[in-house]
Short mmCIF file of C-alpha atoms in Angstrom, two decimals:
data_model
loop_
_atom_site.label_atom_id
_atom_site.label_comp_id
_atom_site.label_asym_id
_atom_site.label_seq_id
_atom_site.Cartn_x
_atom_site.Cartn_y
_atom_site.Cartn_z
CA LYS F 1 -4.46 28.85 -12.09
CA LEU F 2 -2.16 27.43 -14.77
CA LYS F 3 -0.24 30.65 -15.45
CA GLU F 4 0.10 31.35 -11.75
CA ASN F 5 1.71 27.93 -11.32
CA GLY F 6 3.95 28.27 -14.36
CA THR F 7 2.34 25.57 -16.47
CA ASN F 8 -0.11 25.04 -19.35
CA VAL F 9 -2.76 22.58 -20.52
CA LYS F 10 -0.38 20.50 -22.68
CA THR F 11 2.18 20.16 -19.90
CA GLU F 12 -0.48 19.17 -17.37
CA ILE F 13 -1.99 16.50 -19.64
CA ILE F 14 1.42 15.00 -20.41
CA ALA F 15 2.20 15.00 -16.69
CA GLY F 16 -1.11 13.24 -15.96
CA ILE F 17 -0.42 10.55 -18.56
CA THR F 18 3.08 10.07 -17.15
CA THR F 19 1.78 9.62 -13.60
CA PHE F 20 -0.85 7.12 -14.76
CA LEU F 21 1.75 5.07 -16.64
CA ALA F 22 3.98 5.08 -13.57
CA MET F 23 1.27 3.70 -11.28
CA ALA F 24 -1.08 1.75 -13.58
CA TYR F 25 0.59 -1.40 -12.29
CA ILE F 26 -1.77 -1.19 -9.31
CA LEU F 27 -4.61 -2.30 -11.62
CA ALA F 28 -2.79 -5.60 -12.08
CA VAL F 29 -1.14 -5.92 -8.67
CA ASN F 30 -4.13 -5.10 -6.46
CA PRO F 31 -6.44 -7.83 -7.84
CA SER F 32 -3.52 -10.26 -7.64
CA ILE F 33 -2.92 -9.46 -3.95
CA LEU F 34 -6.49 -9.06 -2.69
CA SER F 35 -7.77 -12.14 -4.54
CA ALA F 36 -5.54 -14.11 -2.16
CA ALA F 37 -8.01 -13.01 0.52
CA GLY F 38 -10.82 -14.83 -1.28
CA MET F 39 -12.23 -11.81 -3.12
CA ASP F 40 -13.37 -11.73 -6.75
CA PRO F 41 -10.50 -10.32 -8.90
CA ASN F 42 -12.86 -8.74 -11.43
CA ALA F 43 -14.67 -6.89 -8.66
CA ILE F 44 -11.36 -5.80 -7.11
CA PHE F 45 -10.18 -4.48 -10.48
CA ALA F 46 -13.29 -2.31 -10.85
CA ALA F 47 -13.15 -1.14 -7.22
CA THR F 48 -9.48 -0.21 -7.63
CA ALA F 49 -10.08 1.80 -10.81
CA VAL F 50 -13.25 3.57 -9.66
CA SER F 51 -11.97 4.48 -6.18
CA ALA F 52 -8.69 5.74 -7.67
CA ALA F 53 -10.58 7.93 -10.13
CA PHE F 54 -12.97 9.22 -7.45
CA ALA F 55 -10.28 10.14 -4.91
CA THR F 56 -8.07 11.68 -7.59
CA LEU F 57 -10.95 13.82 -8.88
CA ILE F 58 -11.45 15.19 -5.36
CA MET F 59 -7.74 15.95 -5.19
CA ALA F 60 -7.97 17.69 -8.56
CA PHE F 61 -10.99 19.90 -7.92
CA TYR F 62 -10.90 20.36 -4.14
CA ALA F 63 -7.16 20.57 -3.41
CA ASN F 64 -5.87 21.46 -6.92
CA TYR F 65 -2.70 19.40 -6.56
CA PRO F 66 -0.99 17.12 -9.14
CA VAL F 67 -1.30 14.15 -6.78
CA VAL F 68 -2.91 10.86 -7.86
CA LEU F 69 -4.41 8.35 -5.44
CA ALA F 70 -5.15 4.61 -5.55
CA SER F 71 -5.20 1.53 -3.31
CA GLY F 72 -1.95 1.67 -1.38
CA MET F 73 0.87 -0.82 -1.75
CA GLY F 74 1.78 -2.31 1.61
CA LEU F 75 -1.68 -1.60 2.92
CA ASN F 76 -3.17 -4.09 0.46
CA ALA F 77 -0.54 -6.65 1.45
CA TYR F 78 -1.35 -6.14 5.13
CA PHE F 79 -5.02 -6.59 4.25
CA ALA F 80 -4.53 -9.86 2.35
CA TYR F 81 -1.59 -11.51 4.10
CA THR F 82 -2.00 -10.44 7.72
CA VAL F 83 -5.51 -9.34 8.64
CA VAL F 84 -7.50 -11.88 6.60
CA PRO F 85 -5.43 -14.96 7.61
CA GLN F 86 -5.59 -13.97 11.29
CA LEU F 87 -9.37 -13.57 11.06
CA ALA F 88 -9.67 -16.86 9.19
CA GLU F 89 -7.84 -18.60 12.05
CA GLN F 90 -10.60 -17.36 14.35
CA GLY F 91 -13.17 -19.15 12.22
CA ILE F 92 -14.59 -16.04 10.54
CA THR F 93 -16.46 -17.11 7.41
CA ASN F 94 -15.71 -14.05 5.24
CA PRO F 95 -12.72 -12.37 6.91
CA TRP F 96 -12.23 -9.92 4.05
CA GLN F 97 -15.57 -8.35 4.93
CA VAL F 98 -14.26 -7.58 8.42
CA ALA F 99 -11.11 -6.08 6.86
CA LEU F 100 -13.24 -3.86 4.60
CA THR F 101 -15.19 -2.75 7.67
CA ALA F 102 -11.90 -1.73 9.30
CA ILE F 103 -10.98 0.23 6.16
CA LEU F 104 -14.33 2.06 6.30
CA VAL F 105 -13.86 2.95 9.97
CA GLU F 106 -10.32 4.12 9.23
CA GLY F 107 -11.63 6.40 6.49
CA ILE F 108 -14.29 7.86 8.78
CA ILE F 109 -11.68 8.52 11.47
CA PHE F 110 -9.51 10.23 8.87
CA ILE F 111 -12.41 12.45 7.83
CA ILE F 112 -12.96 13.50 11.45
CA LEU F 113 -9.24 14.12 11.99
CA SER F 114 -9.04 16.14 8.79
CA ILE F 115 -12.02 18.29 9.78
CA PHE F 116 -10.42 19.14 13.14
CA LYS F 117 -6.94 19.54 11.56
CA PHE F 118 -5.57 16.98 14.00
CA ARG F 119 -4.07 14.60 11.47
CA GLU F 120 -0.92 16.62 10.87
CA THR F 121 -0.38 16.90 14.64
CA LEU F 122 -0.50 13.12 15.02
CA VAL F 123 2.19 12.62 12.41
CA ASN F 124 4.40 15.40 13.73
CA LYS F 125 4.55 13.83 17.18
CA VAL F 126 5.80 10.43 16.03
CA PRO F 127 9.62 10.13 16.10
CA GLN F 128 11.23 10.68 12.71
CA ASN F 129 13.34 7.53 12.96
CA LEU F 130 10.22 5.47 13.61
CA LYS F 131 8.54 6.95 10.55
CA TYR F 132 11.49 6.07 8.36
CA GLY F 133 11.75 2.63 9.94
CA ILE F 134 8.08 1.88 9.28
CA SER F 135 8.40 2.91 5.64
CA ALA F 136 11.58 0.87 5.15
CA GLY F 137 10.03 -2.13 6.89
CA ILE F 138 7.01 -1.98 4.60
CA GLY F 139 9.42 -1.98 1.68
CA LEU F 140 11.00 -5.21 2.90
CA PHE F 141 7.59 -6.73 3.56
CA ILE F 142 6.35 -5.90 0.05
CA THR F 143 9.56 -7.36 -1.38
CA ILE F 144 9.21 -10.69 0.40
CA VAL F 145 5.53 -10.86 -0.63
CA GLY F 146 6.53 -10.39 -4.28
CA LEU F 147 9.35 -12.94 -4.16
CA LYS F 148 7.15 -15.48 -2.40
CA GLY F 149 4.31 -15.01 -4.89
CA ALA F 150 6.67 -15.69 -7.78
CA GLY F 151 8.25 -18.70 -6.09
CA VAL F 152 11.67 -17.05 -5.95
CA ILE F 153 11.72 -17.83 -2.25
CA THR F 154 9.71 -20.58 -0.66
CA THR F 155 9.17 -22.33 2.64
CA ASP F 156 11.98 -24.70 3.57
CA ALA F 157 9.88 -27.73 4.42
CA TYR F 158 9.93 -31.39 3.48
CA TYR F 159 8.23 -34.58 4.64
CA ASP F 160 10.57 -37.24 6.01
CA GLY F 161 7.92 -39.94 6.10
CA LYS F 162 6.84 -39.14 9.64
CA ALA F 163 6.52 -35.38 9.94
CA VAL F 164 7.21 -32.08 8.15
CA GLN F 165 10.79 -30.97 8.75
CA SER F 166 12.78 -27.83 7.91
CA SER F 167 16.35 -26.68 8.34
CA THR F 168 15.84 -22.97 7.68
CA LEU F 169 12.84 -20.64 7.61
CA VAL F 170 13.01 -19.95 3.87
CA LYS F 171 15.02 -21.10 0.90
CA LEU F 172 15.60 -20.30 -2.75
CA GLY F 173 12.88 -21.59 -5.05
CA ASP F 174 13.31 -23.66 -8.19
CA VAL F 175 15.55 -21.41 -10.30
CA GLY F 176 14.83 -23.59 -13.32
CA SER F 177 11.08 -22.95 -13.25
CA ALA F 178 9.56 -20.44 -15.63
CA PRO F 179 7.92 -18.19 -12.96
CA VAL F 180 11.16 -17.80 -11.01
CA VAL F 181 13.31 -17.09 -14.05
CA LEU F 182 10.79 -14.66 -15.54
CA ALA F 183 10.33 -12.81 -12.24
CA LEU F 184 14.09 -12.30 -11.91
CA VAL F 185 14.32 -11.17 -15.53
CA GLY F 186 11.43 -8.77 -14.89
CA ILE F 187 13.29 -7.16 -11.99
CA LEU F 188 16.28 -6.56 -14.26
CA ILE F 189 14.01 -5.09 -16.95
CA VAL F 190 12.43 -2.62 -14.50
CA ALA F 191 15.83 -1.64 -13.11
CA THR F 192 17.24 -1.06 -16.58
CA LEU F 193 14.25 1.04 -17.67
CA TRP F 194 14.41 3.02 -14.42
CA HIS F 195 18.10 3.72 -15.04
CA TYR F 196 17.30 5.20 -18.46
CA ARG F 197 14.39 7.20 -16.94
CA VAL F 198 11.79 5.53 -19.14
CA LYS F 199 8.30 6.74 -18.23
CA GLY F 200 6.11 3.99 -16.82
CA SER F 201 9.12 1.71 -16.28
CA ILE F 202 7.37 -0.38 -13.61
CA LEU F 203 4.30 -0.93 -15.79
CA ILE F 204 6.44 -1.72 -18.83
CA GLY F 205 8.42 -4.20 -16.75
CA ILE F 206 5.20 -5.97 -15.74
CA LEU F 207 3.94 -6.12 -19.33
CA ALA F 208 7.32 -7.30 -20.67
CA THR F 209 7.50 -10.09 -18.08
CA TRP F 210 3.93 -11.08 -18.90
CA VAL F 211 4.67 -11.24 -22.64
CA LEU F 212 7.73 -13.38 -21.96
CA GLY F 213 5.47 -15.62 -19.87
CA ILE F 214 3.05 -16.01 -22.79
CA ILE F 215 5.95 -16.99 -25.03
CA ALA F 216 7.07 -19.51 -22.39
CA GLN F 217 3.53 -20.90 -22.30
CA LEU F 218 3.33 -21.27 -26.07
CA CYS F 219 6.71 -23.03 -26.03
CA GLY F 220 5.51 -25.44 -23.35
CA TRP F 221 7.95 -24.25 -20.67
CA TYR F 222 5.31 -22.54 -18.49
CA GLN F 223 2.66 -25.03 -17.34
CA GLY F 224 0.47 -22.90 -15.04
CA ALA F 225 -2.84 -21.15 -15.62
CA SER F 226 -3.22 -19.58 -19.05
CA LEU F 227 -1.61 -16.16 -19.40
CA ILE F 228 -3.57 -15.26 -22.53
CA PRO F 229 -6.46 -12.80 -21.90
CA ASP F 230 -9.86 -14.44 -22.09
CA PHE F 231 -12.36 -12.37 -24.10
CA ALA F 232 -14.83 -15.26 -24.48
CA ASN F 233 -17.48 -13.73 -22.22
CA TYR F 234 -16.29 -10.16 -22.57
CA SER F 235 -18.51 -7.37 -21.32
CA VAL F 236 -17.32 -3.77 -21.38
CA PHE F 237 -18.45 -3.13 -17.82
CA GLY F 238 -18.26 -6.72 -16.60
CA PRO F 239 -15.98 -5.88 -13.62
CA VAL F 240 -18.37 -3.15 -12.50
CA GLN F 241 -21.23 -5.67 -12.50
CA ASN F 242 -19.09 -8.10 -10.49
CA MET F 243 -18.26 -5.33 -8.05
CA ALA F 244 -21.93 -4.52 -7.57
CA THR F 245 -22.80 -8.12 -6.68
CA GLU F 246 -19.61 -9.45 -5.04
CA THR F 247 -17.94 -6.68 -3.01
CA PHE F 248 -20.16 -3.58 -2.92
CA PHE F 249 -21.00 -2.64 0.69
CA LYS F 250 -19.97 -6.07 1.99
CA PHE F 251 -19.30 -5.17 5.62
CA ASP F 252 -19.41 -7.25 8.79
CA PHE F 253 -20.37 -5.01 11.69
CA GLY F 254 -21.32 -8.01 13.81
CA TYR F 255 -17.65 -8.88 14.28
CA VAL F 256 -16.95 -5.37 15.59
CA ALA F 257 -19.35 -5.79 18.50
CA GLN F 258 -18.01 -9.21 19.47
CA HIS F 259 -14.28 -8.58 19.03
CA ALA F 260 -13.82 -4.89 19.82
CA LEU F 261 -10.16 -5.04 20.88
CA ASN F 262 -8.98 -7.10 17.93
CA PHE F 263 -10.90 -4.84 15.56
CA ALA F 264 -9.38 -1.75 17.18
CA VAL F 265 -5.87 -3.13 16.61
CA ILE F 266 -6.65 -3.79 12.93
CA VAL F 267 -8.06 -0.28 12.44
CA PHE F 268 -5.12 1.31 14.26
CA ALA F 269 -2.59 -0.53 12.11
CA PHE F 270 -4.31 0.64 8.91
CA LEU F 271 -4.61 4.13 10.36
CA PHE F 272 -1.01 4.34 11.51
CA VAL F 273 0.53 3.13 8.25
CA ASP F 274 -1.68 5.31 6.06
CA LEU F 275 -0.90 8.39 8.15
CA PHE F 276 2.77 8.30 7.26
CA ASP F 277 2.24 7.05 3.73
CA THR F 278 -0.04 9.93 2.76
CA VAL F 279 1.65 12.79 4.56
CA GLY F 280 5.12 11.62 3.50
CA THR F 281 3.99 11.36 -0.12
CA LEU F 282 2.41 14.82 -0.08
CA ILE F 283 5.57 16.40 1.31
CA GLY F 284 7.73 14.52 -1.21
CA VAL F 285 5.59 15.61 -4.16
CA ALA F 286 5.45 19.18 -2.84
CA GLN F 287 9.22 19.36 -2.54
CA GLU F 288 9.66 17.95 -6.05
CA GLY F 289 7.30 20.57 -7.49
CA ASN F 290 8.33 23.50 -5.25
CA LEU F 291 4.78 23.68 -3.92
CA LEU F 292 5.73 24.47 -0.30
CA ASN F 293 5.28 28.04 0.96
CA GLU F 294 7.95 30.22 2.55
CA LYS F 295 7.35 28.53 5.93
CA GLY F 296 7.98 25.12 4.44
CA GLU F 297 4.29 24.24 4.73
CA LEU F 298 1.98 22.81 2.10
CA PRO F 299 -1.01 25.09 1.50
CA ARG F 300 -4.43 23.37 1.36
CA VAL F 301 -2.89 20.26 2.95
CA GLY F 302 -6.16 19.69 4.82
CA ARG F 303 -8.01 19.38 1.51
CA ALA F 304 -5.40 16.97 0.19
CA LEU F 305 -5.73 14.79 3.28
CA MET F 306 -9.52 14.91 3.01
CA SER F 307 -9.25 13.56 -0.55
CA ASP F 308 -7.65 10.31 0.53
CA ALA F 309 -10.01 10.01 3.53
CA LEU F 310 -13.06 10.20 1.27
CA GLY F 311 -11.37 7.91 -1.27
CA THR F 312 -10.69 5.33 1.46
CA CYS F 313 -14.35 5.34 2.53
CA LEU F 314 -15.57 4.88 -1.04
CA GLY F 315 -12.92 2.21 -1.70
CA ALA F 316 -14.14 0.23 1.30
CA CYS F 317 -17.73 0.50 0.08
CA LEU F 318 -16.71 -0.68 -3.39
CA GLY F 319 -14.41 -3.47 -2.18
CA THR F 320 -10.75 -2.45 -2.06
CA SER F 321 -8.09 -1.64 0.52
CA THR F 322 -7.03 1.79 1.76
CA VAL F 323 -6.79 4.51 -0.90
CA THR F 324 -3.77 6.76 -0.47
CA SER F 325 -1.59 9.29 -2.29
CA TYR F 326 1.02 7.72 -4.57
CA VAL F 327 4.68 8.66 -4.54
CA GLU F 328 4.66 7.95 -8.31
CA SER F 329 2.95 11.35 -8.57
CA THR F 330 6.48 12.76 -8.50
CA THR F 331 6.98 11.41 -12.03
CA GLY F 332 4.23 13.70 -13.32
CA VAL F 333 5.52 16.61 -11.29
CA ALA F 334 8.95 16.01 -12.82
CA GLU F 335 7.27 16.42 -16.22
CA GLY F 336 5.98 19.86 -15.18
CA GLY F 337 2.63 19.01 -13.57
CA ARG F 338 1.69 21.63 -10.99
CA THR F 339 -2.11 21.70 -10.67
CA GLY F 340 -5.18 19.51 -10.37
CA LEU F 341 -5.39 19.23 -14.17
CA THR F 342 -2.60 16.66 -13.94
CA ALA F 343 -4.64 14.65 -11.44
CA LEU F 344 -7.80 15.03 -13.56
CA THR F 345 -6.01 13.52 -16.56
CA SER F 346 -4.89 10.49 -14.55
CA ALA F 347 -8.38 10.03 -13.10
CA ILE F 348 -9.91 9.89 -16.58
CA LEU F 349 -7.36 7.28 -17.65
CA PHE F 350 -8.28 5.06 -14.67
CA ILE F 351 -11.89 5.04 -15.88
CA LEU F 352 -10.87 4.36 -19.48
CA ALA F 353 -8.82 1.36 -18.26
CA ILE F 354 -11.91 -0.52 -17.01
CA PRO F 355 -12.90 -2.02 -20.42
CA LEU F 356 -9.37 -3.44 -20.67
CA TYR F 357 -9.85 -5.69 -17.63
CA PRO F 358 -9.15 -9.05 -19.40
CA ILE F 359 -5.62 -7.82 -20.08
CA PHE F 360 -4.93 -6.64 -16.54
CA LEU F 361 -6.47 -9.74 -14.93
CA ALA F 362 -4.46 -12.14 -17.11
CA ILE F 363 -1.21 -10.80 -15.68
CA PRO F 364 0.20 -13.46 -13.27
CA SER F 365 1.86 -12.96 -9.88
CA PHE F 366 5.34 -13.63 -11.26
CA ALA F 367 4.87 -10.68 -13.64
CA THR F 368 3.74 -8.33 -10.85
CA ALA F 369 6.58 -9.49 -8.58
CA PRO F 370 9.07 -7.07 -10.21
CA ALA F 371 6.73 -4.18 -9.33
CA LEU F 372 6.48 -5.29 -5.72
CA VAL F 373 10.24 -5.74 -5.43
CA PHE F 374 11.04 -2.40 -7.04
CA VAL F 375 8.47 -0.47 -4.99
CA GLY F 376 10.06 -2.20 -2.00
CA LEU F 377 13.40 -0.79 -3.12
CA LEU F 378 11.96 2.72 -3.36
CA MET F 379 10.52 2.44 0.15
CA ILE F 380 13.55 0.89 1.85
CA LYS F 381 15.63 3.89 0.77
CA ASN F 382 14.13 5.66 3.77
CA VAL F 383 16.55 3.73 5.97
CA THR F 384 19.31 6.03 4.68
CA LYS F 385 17.51 8.94 6.38
CA MET F 386 17.56 7.28 9.79
CA ASP F 387 19.88 8.55 12.52
CA PHE F 388 21.62 5.59 14.16
CA ASP F 389 23.96 7.59 16.37
CA SER F 390 21.69 9.66 18.60
CA ASP F 391 18.86 8.63 20.91
CA ILE F 392 18.83 4.88 21.60
CA ALA F 393 15.02 4.76 21.67
CA ASP F 394 14.79 6.32 18.20
CA THR F 395 17.52 4.03 16.86
CA VAL F 396 16.27 0.72 18.25
CA GLY F 397 12.60 1.57 17.82
CA GLY F 398 13.06 2.27 14.11
CA PHE F 399 15.23 -0.81 13.65
CA VAL F 400 12.74 -3.08 15.41
CA ALA F 401 9.95 -1.78 13.14
CA ILE F 402 12.07 -2.64 10.11
CA ILE F 403 13.00 -6.20 11.06
CA PHE F 404 9.70 -7.35 12.52
CA MET F 405 7.63 -6.56 9.41
CA PRO F 406 9.27 -9.04 7.02
CA PHE F 407 10.40 -11.58 9.63
CA ALA F 408 7.05 -11.73 11.42
CA TYR F 409 5.32 -11.33 8.04
CA SER F 410 3.15 -8.56 9.43
CA ILE F 411 3.19 -4.77 9.04
CA ALA F 412 1.07 -4.37 12.16
CA THR F 413 3.52 -6.43 14.22
CA GLY F 414 6.40 -4.24 13.08
CA ILE F 415 4.55 -1.07 14.04
CA MET F 416 3.49 -2.57 17.36
CA PHE F 417 6.95 -3.68 18.47
CA GLY F 418 8.54 -0.50 17.14
CA ILE F 419 6.28 1.70 19.27
CA LEU F 420 6.51 -0.55 22.34
CA THR F 421 10.32 -0.55 22.10
CA TRP F 422 10.50 3.22 21.65
CA VAL F 423 8.26 4.03 24.63
CA ILE F 424 9.96 1.53 26.98
CA LEU F 425 13.44 2.80 26.11
CA LYS F 426 12.31 6.39 26.61
CA ILE F 427 11.14 5.42 30.09
CA VAL F 428 14.26 3.51 31.14
CA THR F 429 16.59 6.23 29.80
CA GLY F 430 14.82 8.91 31.84
CA LYS F 431 13.19 10.70 28.91
CA ILE F 432 9.59 10.01 29.80
CA LYS F 433 8.68 13.68 29.30
CA GLU F 434 9.46 13.30 25.58
CA ILE F 435 6.61 10.82 25.11
CA HIS F 436 3.63 12.56 23.53
CA PRO F 437 0.11 11.58 24.70
CA ILE F 438 -0.66 10.05 21.30
CA MET F 439 2.30 7.71 21.73
CA TRP F 440 0.99 6.72 25.16
CA VAL F 441 -2.34 5.83 23.56
CA ALA F 442 -0.61 3.70 20.94
CA PHE F 443 1.56 2.07 23.61
CA ALA F 444 -1.46 1.19 25.76
CA LEU F 445 -3.34 -0.31 22.84
CA PHE F 446 -0.42 -2.45 21.73
CA ALA F 447 0.44 -3.45 25.31
CA VAL F 448 -3.07 -4.82 25.75
CA ARG F 449 -2.67 -6.67 22.47
CA ILE F 450 0.59 -8.26 23.68
CA VAL F 451 -1.12 -9.39 26.88
CA THR F 452 -3.91 -11.05 24.89
CA LEU F 453 -1.34 -12.85 22.74
CA ILE F 454 0.56 -14.07 25.82
CA CYS F 455 -2.66 -15.32 27.35
CA GLY F 456 -3.63 -17.02 24.12
CA VAL F 457 -6.66 -14.81 23.58
CA SER F 458 -7.35 -14.15 19.90
CA SER F 459 -10.19 -11.66 20.29
#
């Protein structure tokens, strides 16, 4: 339906290439983040590319929208820096397998919700301020993850000869070190390219920072792991083989039976974040491309939501975090993309990127830091949409969600305290009738979690 949508094949293909360039950074960032959880980076790379292509193909042919999907930013950070460390503290041998199990369950729940058309209802009943607060908080969390990975900020700790001491929680890293300098330069590069509306500015910023890092290595300034791609044992489909042996269908259902409450909290956090991420992205892309109908609704939205639910299930089976719709899809829509042909083009490019894995995997964390920081900037902009002058529950609830994510270093904690705060304030201000049943369910689940934390119970 190209003519019906006011587009043509050339425009759609260009739009698809543009979207891919805008979000190809995930092929470098996702292995960098998830490998911190003890997973094989080659396998993660393949899982990221294949699941992105699969979910995007469903979006193309089933929903016919110019929306591209891949492993979600924020969700992968929650996976690697919150869920896995917490599970490791419990003595779980392979905590990332439990996290993948939670991702699979989340995807199955999404499929069920999409079939019964209940997913949109869930999102509509959550306060708008809380939605914006969660998104902004994730932006801050992603930013601090990027800065920490590059060494721009670090823990303020020192050993005085007797014990580890600290005067503040965090401090500025070594501004004379190559990773810190290059990361800061990379942020400026991305910002400059974004200002001049250069397509793929985030990806270009990553590559430029990486190249500068290689130069620093050759000059002897950078002393870390080699930044030059290693083609010594190159195999075209090497990552796919790694994925098949290292991460494919690596689930831990035994943990679910023994730690049901803890597992439920993990699943709910993934579920809650992805709900807003996907629906918000779809609405944003639809508004950019004038795809909403006269009622302000997005036709075939159920099919679009089903695409990311199926993609999430496959991603978990392959070995990657939650697959979701990308806001970078708006870059392709801005180029004129209006149909699934745009998504199809991007999906093909994800598959073609697999043989280039040595290049993507050689990109260090200080080079991907600019992407994390800039995506954080794009997400924190949602704070400007918050209403701080109306209902106190909406105001404080959204604010609490924002501050707890980076300061507690946990997306789930931010969501938990945001919801708990909102419900309690609604009760004490005499507005208990405004609390939807789904919010009561969330409140009960998180209240039980708080009790277990107070009692020192980890499962």
